[in-house]
Coordinates of C-alpha atoms and ligand atoms in Angstrom, one line a residue:
M278 CA 64.3 -3.2 -37.6
L279 CA 60.8 -4.5 -36.7
V280 CA 61.6 -4.1 -33.1
A281 CA 62.7 -0.5 -33.7
Q282 CA 59.2 0.0 -35.3
A283 CA 57.6 -1.5 -32.3
V284 CA 59.6 0.8 -30.0
R285 CA 58.7 3.8 -32.1
L286 CA 55.0 2.9 -31.8
V287 CA 55.2 2.7 -28.0
W288 CA 57.2 5.9 -27.9
A289 CA 54.6 7.7 -30.0
A290 CA 51.7 6.4 -27.8
A291 CA 53.0 6.7 -24.3
R292 CA 56.4 8.4 -24.0
R293 CA 56.0 9.4 -20.3
E294 CA 55.0 5.9 -19.2
L295 CA 57.7 4.2 -21.2
I296 CA 60.4 6.4 -19.7
L297 CA 59.0 5.9 -16.2
T298 CA 58.9 2.1 -16.7
L299 CA 62.5 2.0 -17.9
A300 CA 63.7 4.2 -15.1
L301 CA 62.1 1.9 -12.6
Q302 CA 63.7 -1.0 -14.4
V303 CA 67.1 0.5 -14.0
V304 CA 66.6 1.0 -10.3
S305 CA 65.3 -2.6 -10.0
S306 CA 68.4 -4.0 -11.7
L307 CA 70.7 -2.0 -9.5
A308 CA 68.9 -3.6 -6.5
L309 CA 69.5 -7.0 -8.1
A310 CA 73.2 -6.3 -8.5
I311 CA 73.4 -5.3 -4.9
E312 CA 71.7 -8.5 -3.9
V313 CA 74.4 -10.6 -5.6
L314 CA 77.3 -8.7 -4.1
V315 CA 75.7 -8.7 -0.7
A316 CA 75.1 -12.4 -1.1
R317 CA 78.9 -12.9 -1.2
R318 CA 79.3 -10.9 2.0
L319 CA 76.6 -12.9 3.6
F320 CA 78.2 -16.2 2.6
S321 CA 81.6 -15.1 4.0
A322 CA 79.9 -14.0 7.2
F323 CA 78.2 -17.5 7.4
L324 CA 81.5 -19.2 6.9
Q325 CA 83.1 -17.1 9.6
I326 CA 80.3 -18.1 12.0
G327 CA 81.0 -21.7 11.0
H328 CA 84.7 -21.2 11.9
G329 CA 83.8 -19.8 15.4
G330 CA 83.5 -16.1 14.5
S331 CA 80.8 -13.8 15.9
A332 CA 77.3 -13.6 14.5
G333 CA 77.4 -9.8 14.4
G334 CA 79.1 -9.8 11.0
V335 CA 75.9 -11.0 9.4
A336 CA 73.9 -7.9 10.6
F337 CA 74.9 -5.5 7.9
P338 CA 74.7 -7.8 4.9
L339 CA 71.4 -9.1 6.1
V340 CA 69.9 -5.6 6.5
A341 CA 71.3 -4.6 3.1
M342 CA 69.9 -7.8 1.5
T343 CA 66.4 -7.2 3.0
A344 CA 66.4 -3.6 1.8
A345 CA 67.5 -4.6 -1.7
L346 CA 64.8 -7.4 -1.8
A347 CA 62.1 -5.1 -0.6
F348 CA 63.1 -2.4 -3.1
G349 CA 63.3 -4.9 -6.0
S350 CA 59.9 -6.3 -5.2
F351 CA 58.3 -2.8 -5.0
T352 CA 59.7 -1.7 -8.3
S353 CA 58.5 -4.9 -10.1
T354 CA 55.0 -4.4 -8.7
A355 CA 55.0 -0.8 -9.9
I356 CA 56.3 -1.9 -13.3
N357 CA 53.6 -4.5 -13.7
E358 CA 50.9 -1.9 -13.0
L359 CA 52.4 0.7 -15.3
Q360 CA 52.6 -1.9 -18.0
R361 CA 48.9 -2.3 -18.1
I362 CA 48.3 1.4 -18.7
L363 CA 51.2 1.4 -21.2
G364 CA 49.5 -1.4 -23.1
E365 CA 46.1 0.3 -23.1
L366 CA 47.7 3.6 -24.3
V367 CA 49.4 1.8 -27.1
T368 CA 46.3 -0.1 -28.0
K369 CA 44.3 3.1 -28.2
H370 CA 46.9 4.8 -30.3
A371 CA 47.2 1.8 -32.7
S372 CA 43.4 1.2 -33.0
G373 CA 42.9 4.9 -33.6
E374 CA 45.3 4.9 -36.5
V375 CA 43.6 1.9 -38.0
L376 CA 40.2 3.7 -37.7
D377 CA 41.7 6.8 -39.3
V378 CA 42.9 4.7 -42.3
A379 CA 39.5 2.9 -42.6
V380 CA 37.6 6.2 -42.6
A381 CA 39.9 7.8 -45.1
A382 CA 40.0 4.8 -47.4
D383 CA 38.4 5.1 -50.8
L384 CA 35.0 3.5 -51.0
L385 CA 36.4 1.2 -53.7
A386 CA 38.8 -0.3 -51.1
F387 CA 35.9 -1.9 -49.4
E388 CA 35.2 -3.8 -52.5
T389 CA 38.5 -5.7 -52.4
P390 CA 39.1 -8.7 -50.2
S391 CA 42.8 -7.9 -49.7
F392 CA 41.8 -4.6 -48.1
H393 CA 39.5 -6.5 -45.7
D394 CA 42.2 -9.0 -44.9
R395 CA 44.7 -6.3 -44.1
L396 CA 42.1 -4.3 -42.2
Q397 CA 41.2 -7.4 -40.2
R398 CA 44.8 -8.1 -39.3
A399 CA 45.5 -4.6 -38.4
Q400 CA 42.4 -4.3 -36.4
M401 CA 42.5 -7.7 -34.6
H402 CA 46.1 -7.5 -33.9
G403 CA 46.0 -3.8 -33.3
S404 CA 43.9 -4.6 -30.2
T405 CA 45.9 -7.4 -28.7
R406 CA 49.4 -7.2 -30.0
P407 CA 50.3 -3.8 -28.6
L408 CA 49.8 -5.2 -25.1
Q409 CA 51.9 -8.2 -26.0
M410 CA 54.5 -5.9 -27.5
V411 CA 54.7 -3.8 -24.4
T412 CA 54.9 -6.9 -22.2
G413 CA 57.7 -8.2 -24.4
L414 CA 59.5 -4.9 -24.5
V415 CA 59.3 -4.5 -20.7
S416 CA 60.5 -8.1 -20.2
V417 CA 63.4 -7.6 -22.5
A418 CA 64.4 -4.4 -20.9
R419 CA 63.9 -5.9 -17.4
G420 CA 65.8 -9.0 -18.3
L421 CA 68.7 -7.2 -20.0
L422 CA 69.1 -4.5 -17.4
S423 CA 68.9 -7.1 -14.6
A424 CA 71.2 -9.4 -16.4
A425 CA 73.6 -6.5 -16.8
G426 CA 73.4 -5.9 -13.1
V427 CA 74.0 -9.5 -12.2
G428 CA 76.5 -9.9 -15.0
A429 CA 78.5 -7.0 -13.7
A430 CA 78.6 -8.6 -10.3
L431 CA 79.6 -11.9 -11.8
L432 CA 82.3 -10.1 -13.8
F433 CA 83.9 -9.4 -10.4
I434 CA 83.7 -12.9 -9.3
Q435 CA 84.6 -14.9 -12.5
P436 CA 84.3 -13.4 -16.1
L437 CA 84.7 -16.7 -17.9
F438 CA 81.8 -18.1 -16.0
L439 CA 79.6 -15.2 -17.1
L440 CA 80.5 -15.9 -20.8
L441 CA 79.4 -19.5 -20.5
V442 CA 76.0 -18.6 -18.9
V443 CA 75.3 -16.0 -21.5
A444 CA 76.2 -18.3 -24.4
A445 CA 73.7 -20.8 -23.1
Y446 CA 70.8 -18.5 -24.0
V447 CA 71.8 -17.7 -27.5
P448 CA 70.1 -20.9 -29.0
V449 CA 67.0 -20.1 -27.0
W450 CA 66.9 -16.7 -28.6
F451 CA 67.3 -18.2 -32.1
A452 CA 64.6 -20.8 -31.5
A453 CA 62.2 -18.1 -30.3
T454 CA 62.7 -15.8 -33.2
R455 CA 62.4 -18.7 -35.7
A456 CA 59.2 -19.8 -34.0
S457 CA 57.8 -16.2 -34.3
R458 CA 58.4 -16.1 -38.0
V459 CA 56.7 -19.5 -38.6
S460 CA 53.7 -18.3 -36.5
Y461 CA 53.4 -15.1 -38.4
K462 CA 53.4 -16.8 -41.8
R463 CA 50.7 -19.2 -40.6
Y464 CA 48.6 -16.4 -39.1
V465 CA 48.7 -14.5 -42.4
E466 CA 47.5 -17.6 -44.2
M467 CA 44.7 -18.0 -41.8
T468 CA 43.2 -14.5 -42.1
E469 CA 40.8 -15.1 -45.0
K470 CA 39.1 -18.1 -43.3
D471 CA 39.1 -16.3 -39.9
R472 CA 37.2 -13.5 -41.5
R473 CA 34.6 -16.0 -42.9
R474 CA 34.2 -17.5 -39.4
L475 CA 33.8 -14.1 -37.8
Y476 CA 31.3 -13.2 -40.5
L477 CA 29.2 -16.3 -39.7
Q478 CA 29.5 -15.5 -36.0
G479 CA 28.0 -12.0 -36.8
V480 CA 25.3 -13.6 -38.9
L481 CA 24.3 -15.8 -36.0
T482 CA 24.3 -13.0 -33.4
R483 CA 23.1 -9.8 -35.2
K484 CA 19.6 -8.5 -35.1
E485 CA 19.4 -7.9 -38.8
E486 CA 19.8 -11.6 -39.6
A487 CA 18.0 -13.0 -36.6
K488 CA 14.5 -13.3 -38.2
E489 CA 15.7 -14.9 -41.4
I490 CA 17.9 -17.3 -39.4
R491 CA 14.8 -18.4 -37.5
T492 CA 12.4 -18.7 -40.4
F493 CA 14.8 -20.7 -42.6
D494 CA 16.0 -22.5 -39.5
L495 CA 19.6 -21.8 -40.5
G496 CA 21.1 -21.7 -37.0
G497 CA 22.3 -25.3 -37.0
F498 CA 23.5 -25.1 -40.6
F499 CA 25.6 -22.0 -40.1
R500 CA 26.7 -23.2 -36.7
S501 CA 28.2 -26.4 -38.3
R502 CA 30.0 -24.3 -40.9
W503 CA 31.3 -22.2 -38.1
D504 CA 32.5 -25.4 -36.3
D505 CA 34.3 -26.5 -39.5
L506 CA 36.1 -23.2 -39.8
Y507 CA 37.0 -23.2 -36.2
D508 CA 38.2 -26.9 -36.3
W509 CA 40.3 -25.9 -39.3
R510 CA 41.8 -23.0 -37.3
I511 CA 42.6 -25.3 -34.4
D512 CA 44.2 -27.9 -36.7
Q513 CA 46.4 -25.1 -38.1
L514 CA 47.3 -24.0 -34.6
R515 CA 48.1 -27.6 -33.5
H516 CA 50.4 -27.9 -36.5
L517 CA 52.0 -24.6 -35.6
M518 CA 52.3 -25.7 -31.9
R519 CA 54.2 -28.9 -32.9
T520 CA 56.7 -26.8 -34.9
R521 CA 57.1 -24.4 -32.0
I522 CA 57.6 -27.1 -29.5
K523 CA 60.3 -28.8 -31.6
L524 CA 62.1 -25.5 -31.9
G525 CA 61.7 -24.8 -28.2
I526 CA 63.0 -28.2 -27.3
A527 CA 66.1 -27.8 -29.5
G528 CA 66.8 -24.4 -27.9
S529 CA 66.3 -25.6 -24.3
A530 CA 68.4 -28.7 -24.8
I531 CA 71.4 -26.7 -25.9
M532 CA 70.8 -24.2 -23.1
S533 CA 70.6 -27.0 -20.5
F534 CA 73.8 -28.6 -21.7
L535 CA 75.7 -25.3 -21.6
T536 CA 74.3 -24.5 -18.1
A537 CA 75.5 -27.9 -16.9
A538 CA 78.9 -27.1 -18.4
A539 CA 78.9 -23.8 -16.5
V540 CA 78.2 -25.7 -13.2
A541 CA 80.9 -28.2 -14.0
F542 CA 83.2 -25.3 -14.7
L543 CA 82.3 -23.8 -11.3
V544 CA 83.0 -27.1 -9.5
W545 CA 86.4 -27.2 -11.3
L546 CA 87.1 -23.6 -10.2
V547 CA 86.3 -24.5 -6.5
S548 CA 88.3 -27.8 -6.5
S549 CA 91.3 -26.1 -8.1
H550 CA 91.1 -23.3 -5.5
R551 CA 90.7 -20.7 -8.2
I552 CA 87.6 -19.3 -6.4
S553 CA 86.7 -19.0 -2.7
I554 CA 83.7 -21.0 -1.3
A555 CA 81.9 -17.7 -0.7
G556 CA 82.6 -16.6 -4.3
A557 CA 81.3 -20.0 -5.6
G558 CA 78.2 -19.6 -3.5
A559 CA 77.5 -16.2 -4.8
A560 CA 78.3 -17.4 -8.4
A561 CA 75.8 -20.2 -8.0
A562 CA 73.2 -17.8 -6.8
A563 CA 74.0 -15.5 -9.6
L564 CA 73.8 -18.4 -12.1
M565 CA 70.2 -18.9 -10.9
L566 CA 69.4 -15.2 -11.1
L567 CA 71.1 -14.6 -14.4
G568 CA 69.4 -17.7 -15.8
G569 CA 66.0 -16.4 -14.8
Q570 CA 66.8 -13.0 -16.3
L571 CA 68.1 -14.4 -19.5
Q572 CA 65.0 -16.7 -19.7
S573 CA 62.9 -13.6 -19.4
V574 CA 64.9 -11.8 -22.1
A575 CA 64.4 -14.7 -24.4
G576 CA 60.7 -15.0 -23.6
G577 CA 60.2 -11.3 -23.9
A578 CA 62.2 -11.1 -27.1
A579 CA 59.9 -13.9 -28.5
Q580 CA 56.8 -11.9 -27.5
L581 CA 58.3 -8.7 -28.9
F582 CA 59.3 -10.4 -32.1
D583 CA 55.9 -12.1 -32.5
S584 CA 54.1 -8.8 -32.0
S585 CA 56.6 -6.8 -34.1
L586 CA 55.9 -8.9 -37.1
F587 CA 52.2 -7.9 -36.7
I588 CA 53.2 -4.4 -36.0
G589 CA 54.9 -4.5 -39.4
D590 CA 51.5 -5.4 -40.8
F591 CA 49.9 -2.6 -38.9
N592 CA 52.6 -0.1 -40.0
S593 CA 52.2 -1.0 -43.7
F594 CA 48.4 -0.7 -43.4
V595 CA 48.7 2.7 -41.8
A596 CA 51.4 3.7 -44.3
S597 CA 49.0 2.8 -47.2
M598 CA 46.7 5.6 -46.1
P599 CA 48.2 8.3 -48.4
R600 CA 47.9 5.8 -51.3
M601 CA 44.3 5.0 -50.6
V602 CA 43.4 8.6 -50.1
A603 CA 45.4 9.7 -53.2
H604 CA 43.4 7.1 -55.2
S605 CA 40.1 8.8 -54.2
H606 CA 41.5 12.3 -54.6
G607 CA 41.4 13.9 -57.9
G608 CA 43.0 17.2 -58.1
G609 CA 42.5 19.6 -55.3
G610 CA 39.9 21.6 -57.2
T611 CA 36.8 23.1 -55.6
P612 CA 33.6 22.6 -57.4
P613 CA 31.5 25.7 -57.9
E614 CA 28.6 26.2 -55.4
R615 CA 26.0 24.9 -57.7
F616 CA 25.9 23.4 -61.2
R617 CA 23.8 24.3 -64.1
T618 CA 24.4 21.0 -65.8
L619 CA 25.9 17.8 -64.5
R620 CA 26.8 15.4 -67.3
A621 CA 28.0 11.8 -67.4
E622 CA 29.8 11.3 -70.7
E623 CA 30.6 7.8 -71.9
V624 CA 31.2 6.6 -68.3
Y625 CA 32.8 3.2 -67.8
F626 CA 33.1 1.6 -64.4
T627 CA 34.3 -1.9 -63.3
Y628 CA 34.1 -3.1 -59.7
P629 CA 37.4 -4.7 -58.6
S630 CA 35.7 -8.0 -57.8
N631 CA 34.0 -8.1 -61.1
N632 CA 35.5 -8.8 -64.5
A633 CA 32.7 -7.3 -66.5
P634 CA 32.2 -3.5 -66.5
S635 CA 29.0 -2.4 -64.7
L636 CA 28.9 0.8 -66.7
R637 CA 29.7 0.6 -70.4
G638 CA 29.7 4.1 -71.8
A639 CA 26.7 5.6 -69.9
T640 CA 25.8 9.1 -71.0
M641 CA 23.2 11.3 -69.4
E642 CA 22.7 14.8 -68.0
I643 CA 20.8 16.6 -65.4
H644 CA 20.1 20.3 -65.2
E645 CA 19.8 22.5 -62.2
G646 CA 16.4 22.3 -60.5
E647 CA 15.2 19.3 -62.5
V648 CA 13.8 16.0 -61.2
V649 CA 15.3 13.2 -63.2
A650 CA 14.6 9.5 -62.9
L651 CA 16.8 6.5 -63.7
V652 CA 15.0 3.3 -64.5
G653 CA 16.0 -0.1 -65.8
E654 CA 16.1 -3.7 -64.8
N655 CA 18.0 -5.1 -61.9
G656 CA 21.8 -5.0 -62.4
S657 CA 21.5 -2.5 -65.3
G658 CA 23.8 -0.1 -63.5
K659 CA 21.5 2.5 -61.9
T660 CA 23.0 2.5 -58.5
T661 CA 26.6 2.4 -59.8
L662 CA 25.9 5.4 -62.1
A663 CA 24.3 7.3 -59.1
K664 CA 27.4 6.6 -57.0
V665 CA 29.6 7.9 -59.8
L666 CA 27.5 11.1 -60.0
A667 CA 27.7 11.4 -56.2
G668 CA 31.6 11.4 -56.4
L669 CA 31.9 8.1 -54.5
Y670 CA 33.5 6.2 -57.4
R671 CA 35.7 7.7 -60.1
P672 CA 34.9 6.7 -63.6
G673 CA 37.2 4.1 -65.1
G674 CA 36.7 5.7 -68.5
G675 CA 34.8 8.7 -69.7
K676 CA 34.0 11.8 -67.7
V677 CA 31.6 13.5 -65.3
L678 CA 31.4 17.1 -66.3
W679 CA 30.2 19.8 -63.9
D680 CA 29.2 22.7 -66.1
G681 CA 31.6 21.4 -68.6
T682 CA 34.5 21.1 -66.2
D683 CA 35.9 17.6 -65.7
T684 CA 35.2 16.5 -62.1
A685 CA 38.4 14.4 -62.1
G686 CA 40.1 17.6 -61.0
F687 CA 37.8 18.1 -58.0
D688 CA 38.6 17.2 -54.4
P689 CA 36.0 14.4 -53.9
H690 CA 35.4 15.6 -50.3
L691 CA 34.3 19.0 -51.6
W692 CA 32.3 17.4 -54.4
R693 CA 30.5 15.1 -51.9
E694 CA 29.7 18.2 -49.8
K695 CA 27.3 19.2 -52.5
V696 CA 25.5 15.9 -52.7
A697 CA 23.0 14.2 -50.4
V698 CA 22.3 10.6 -51.1
L699 CA 19.6 8.4 -49.7
F700 CA 20.8 4.9 -50.3
Q701 CA 18.7 1.9 -51.0
D702 CA 20.4 0.3 -48.0
Y703 CA 20.5 3.4 -45.9
V704 CA 22.0 3.1 -42.4
R705 CA 19.9 2.7 -39.3
Y706 CA 22.0 4.4 -36.7
L707 CA 21.4 3.1 -33.2
L708 CA 21.5 6.7 -31.9
S709 CA 18.8 9.2 -30.9
A710 CA 16.2 10.4 -33.5
K711 CA 17.9 13.8 -33.4
E712 CA 21.3 12.3 -34.1
N713 CA 19.9 10.1 -36.9
I714 CA 18.6 13.2 -38.7
G715 CA 21.4 15.6 -37.6
A716 CA 24.0 13.2 -39.1
G717 CA 23.0 14.6 -42.5
R718 CA 25.0 17.7 -41.7
W719 CA 26.7 17.1 -38.3
Q720 CA 28.2 20.5 -38.4
R721 CA 24.7 21.9 -37.8
F722 CA 23.9 19.3 -35.2
S723 CA 22.6 21.8 -32.7
D724 CA 20.0 23.2 -35.1
Q725 CA 17.0 21.7 -33.4
A726 CA 14.5 23.7 -35.5
G727 CA 16.2 22.5 -38.7
I728 CA 16.1 18.9 -37.6
E729 CA 12.4 19.2 -36.7
E730 CA 11.7 20.8 -40.0
A731 CA 13.4 18.0 -41.9
A732 CA 11.4 15.5 -39.8
T733 CA 8.2 17.3 -40.7
R734 CA 9.0 17.2 -44.4
A735 CA 9.8 13.5 -44.2
G736 CA 6.6 12.8 -42.2
V737 CA 8.2 11.6 -39.0
S738 CA 7.7 14.6 -36.7
E739 CA 4.5 13.3 -35.3
L740 CA 6.1 10.0 -34.4
F741 CA 8.8 11.7 -32.4
S742 CA 6.7 14.3 -30.8
T743 CA 4.5 11.5 -29.3
M744 CA 7.5 9.7 -27.8
P745 CA 8.2 10.6 -24.2
A746 CA 11.8 11.5 -24.9
G747 CA 10.8 13.3 -28.2
Y748 CA 13.8 13.8 -30.5
D749 CA 16.1 12.4 -27.9
S750 CA 14.5 9.0 -28.2
L751 CA 17.0 6.3 -28.8
L752 CA 16.2 4.4 -31.9
G753 CA 16.7 0.6 -32.2
P754 CA 16.0 -1.8 -29.4
E755 CA 19.6 -3.0 -29.0
F756 CA 20.6 -0.4 -26.4
L757 CA 18.9 0.2 -23.1
G758 CA 15.8 2.4 -23.5
G759 CA 15.8 2.2 -27.3
V760 CA 12.6 1.9 -29.2
D761 CA 12.2 0.2 -32.5
I762 CA 10.3 1.7 -35.4
S763 CA 8.9 0.2 -38.5
G764 CA 10.9 -0.2 -41.8
G765 CA 8.9 2.6 -43.4
Q766 CA 9.5 4.9 -40.4
W767 CA 13.3 4.2 -40.6
Q768 CA 13.2 5.1 -44.3
R769 CA 11.5 8.4 -43.5
V770 CA 14.2 9.1 -40.9
A771 CA 16.8 8.4 -43.6
L772 CA 14.9 10.8 -45.9
A773 CA 14.8 13.4 -43.1
R774 CA 18.6 13.0 -43.0
A775 CA 18.8 13.8 -46.7
F776 CA 16.6 16.8 -46.2
F777 CA 18.7 18.1 -43.4
R778 CA 21.8 18.0 -45.6
D779 CA 21.4 21.3 -47.3
A780 CA 23.0 20.0 -50.5
P781 CA 22.0 21.4 -54.0
F782 CA 22.0 17.9 -55.5
I783 CA 19.9 15.0 -54.1
I784 CA 20.1 11.4 -55.1
L785 CA 17.3 9.1 -53.9
D786 CA 17.9 5.4 -54.6
E787 CA 14.5 3.7 -54.3
P788 CA 13.4 6.1 -51.6
T789 CA 10.0 4.6 -51.2
A790 CA 10.8 0.9 -51.1
S791 CA 9.5 0.6 -47.5
L792 CA 6.7 3.1 -47.8
D793 CA 3.0 2.3 -48.3
P794 CA 1.5 3.2 -51.6
R795 CA -0.3 6.3 -50.3
S796 CA 2.9 7.7 -48.7
E797 CA 4.8 6.9 -51.8
A798 CA 2.4 8.7 -54.1
E799 CA 2.5 11.6 -51.7
L800 CA 6.2 11.8 -51.7
F801 CA 6.5 11.8 -55.5
S802 CA 3.7 14.2 -56.0
N803 CA 5.3 16.6 -53.5
I804 CA 8.9 15.9 -54.6
R805 CA 9.2 19.3 -56.3
T806 CA 8.0 21.2 -53.3
L807 CA 9.9 19.1 -50.9
F808 CA 13.2 19.5 -52.7
Q809 CA 12.5 23.0 -54.0
G810 CA 15.6 24.8 -55.3
R811 CA 17.5 21.5 -55.4
T812 CA 18.3 19.1 -58.3
T813 CA 16.9 15.6 -57.8
L814 CA 17.9 12.3 -59.3
F815 CA 15.9 9.3 -58.2
I816 CA 15.9 5.7 -59.0
S817 CA 12.6 3.8 -58.9
H818 CA 10.9 0.7 -60.2
R819 CA 7.5 2.2 -59.8
F820 CA 6.6 3.7 -63.2
S821 CA 3.6 5.5 -61.8
S822 CA 6.1 7.6 -59.8
V823 CA 8.6 8.0 -62.5
R824 CA 6.3 9.4 -65.1
S825 CA 6.1 12.9 -63.6
A826 CA 9.9 13.3 -63.8
D827 CA 11.3 16.0 -66.1
R828 CA 13.4 13.5 -67.8
I829 CA 13.7 9.7 -67.6
Y830 CA 16.8 7.7 -68.5
V831 CA 16.6 4.0 -69.2
L832 CA 19.6 1.9 -68.4
S833 CA 20.3 -1.5 -69.8
G834 CA 23.6 -3.4 -69.6
G835 CA 25.5 -0.4 -68.2
R836 CA 24.4 1.9 -71.0
V837 CA 21.7 4.6 -71.2
V838 CA 19.6 3.3 -74.0
E839 CA 16.7 5.8 -73.9
G840 CA 16.2 9.3 -72.5
G841 CA 13.3 11.7 -72.5
S842 CA 10.0 12.6 -70.9
H843 CA 7.4 10.0 -70.2
E844 CA 5.4 10.9 -73.3
E845 CA 8.5 10.9 -75.5
L846 CA 9.6 7.5 -74.3
M847 CA 6.1 6.0 -74.7
S848 CA 5.8 7.2 -78.2
L849 CA 9.3 5.8 -78.9
G850 CA 7.9 2.4 -78.1
G851 CA 11.2 1.1 -76.7
L852 CA 12.3 -0.6 -73.5
Y853 CA 10.6 2.0 -71.3
A854 CA 7.3 1.6 -73.1
E855 CA 7.6 -2.1 -72.7
L856 CA 8.4 -2.0 -69.0
F857 CA 5.7 0.6 -68.3
T858 CA 3.0 -1.3 -70.1
L859 CA 4.1 -4.5 -68.3
Q860 CA 3.7 -2.9 -64.9
A861 CA 0.4 -1.1 -65.9
E862 CA -1.1 -4.3 -67.1
A863 CA -0.1 -6.1 -63.9
Y864 CA -1.8 -3.4 -61.9
L865 CA -4.9 -3.4 -64.0
G866 CA -5.1 -7.2 -63.9
G867 CA -4.6 -7.4 -67.7
G868 CA -1.2 -9.0 -67.5
R869 CA -0.4 -12.6 -67.6
P870 CA -1.1 -14.2 -64.2
I871 CA 2.0 -15.1 -62.3
V872 CA 0.5 -18.2 -60.6
T873 CA -2.0 -20.3 -62.6
R874 CA -4.6 -22.5 -60.9
D875 CA -6.8 -25.1 -62.4
Ligands
ADP966 P1 21.1 -1.6 -60.4 O1 21.1 -0.5 -59.4 O2 20.6 -1.2 -61.8 O3 20.3 -2.8 -59.9 P2 23.9 -1.9 -60.0 O4 24.5 -0.6 -60.3 O5 23.7 -2.2 -58.5 O6 22.5 -2.1 -60.7 O7 24.8 -3.1 -60.5 C1 25.2 -3.1 -61.9 C2 26.2 -4.3 -62.1 O8 27.3 -4.2 -61.2 C3 25.5 -5.6 -61.7 O9 25.9 -6.5 -62.7 C4 26.1 -6.0 -60.4 O10 26.3 -7.4 -60.3 C5 27.4 -5.3 -60.4 N1 27.8 -4.9 -59.1 C6 27.1 -4.0 -58.3 N2 27.7 -3.8 -57.1 C7 28.8 -4.5 -57.2 C8 29.9 -4.7 -56.3 N3 30.0 -4.1 -55.1 N4 30.9 -5.5 -56.7 C9 30.9 -6.1 -57.9 N5 29.9 -6.0 -58.8 C10 28.9 -5.2 -58.4

């Protein structure tokens, strides 16, 4: 069943190469069968020479044998080369499917460890197992076909002998499949820790972490953790190896015993004159050949079985795609071009890895063309609410209403089309400046004027126009010719990306965290002009920036506890007034000092 899945995968990925390989294999097995039969002729010719006959009788079988050998060797070289391409084609196909699932998966899937475990297995094994599977498959096909050829020849010589030789390899086969199952189980158990080890490996080698690793001198510390995790892995593998060796020994012992029995049987056949000397010679040669082929069948089968268990993993991961997409899909409804009011009503949301809800009945609304701010202390739920409004998470309870229509019925892709989000942890793409900005709406990627305009509005056009390669400059120093830019400049590039996305609804999550105070003040004082005609929701901790918003919502513990203009909230004297005053005092030096000195 699993093997059938494996074959289906190879078939889907590289039909032509598979057929060609198998065809060559059939030809190669025929050559082998001819070798055995010609061997018998050759032996009789030798025996005749021994009894005073002419040497001329050897000529034909010798030429035939040479031709068969040459042909057999050519086909196996061709098969080996073809196998490489076949492996690569299957790897590409399998990895592509894993990528498709990862891209289509709901954002929430990335919050669950089991998704990462499965993704890791599908990805890691998706890149190595297909090759193993192809090798296994080809070995089994080669072994079986060749064994069939040799077996057919043996059938002529002595059928019972054939039966004995084949029976000898059954235990080897059982041992191999059992070993595969044991390995698979162990590998699955190892996934979580393997992921941790790979994570640490990333931390120790990535640019993002490099400076902190050095200032905190964390290299040795993480390295020893990595060592521990690797030692653990090796221990597990040793344990596994012992089990596999025991199984292997058991299988081989029975095989050797039965092979010896086959040889004894052959001796008996010769001594009781049931078989000619030439026949016995050919049978002995066939025993060697068949043994080799059956060994290759057993080895190939083990490889195939090993990989097919992982292919099962891969298939179930790929098969989970509709479920993951269905989860994120609401109905197939299309949201209207723009909204007049977008309203979150009593929205609840809980992250899969968190027992407590992050939103507990949050209610707020935003009208077309408004600039609305979300404020609140860390962890109060601002980012989560923004993601729900952006159509990235579906509310666990409550509703998001688009002009009164429940967005649960919308296709989230179409909803997200209308939204541009500048995340707090925006992505720094190691691509050209043009691509970094154009990614905001890749369909308009060739719109150079639009890209330059977005850069101008975000305040980075001067930076790029002074670079020798202009907008084609590669950003980030990791690739050859790349230039690094400052944190603030990266943030402006991300802002330009949001500008370039001609979406009616813009969400800015702390868009000025890396900007200097002057730039920040400029951005907020121009926010209406910059996003003219669009609706803007922004999150900020700087109350001086927030005060100019049309409306401000204050979050606390996953609920919206206050809402109104700056003046209204100040006169309310609630949480907003408290936080605002605290920050103003700190700026004016009237607040309590953070560090006291004698
Ligand atoms: P804010 O933006 O106001 O700082 P968030 O919306 O990021 O707050 O977080 C709200 C709550 O949700 C916090 O208690 C936080 O711990 C939790 N939370 C945020 N992101 C995740 C996540 N990916 N998985 C689990 N819990 C999360």
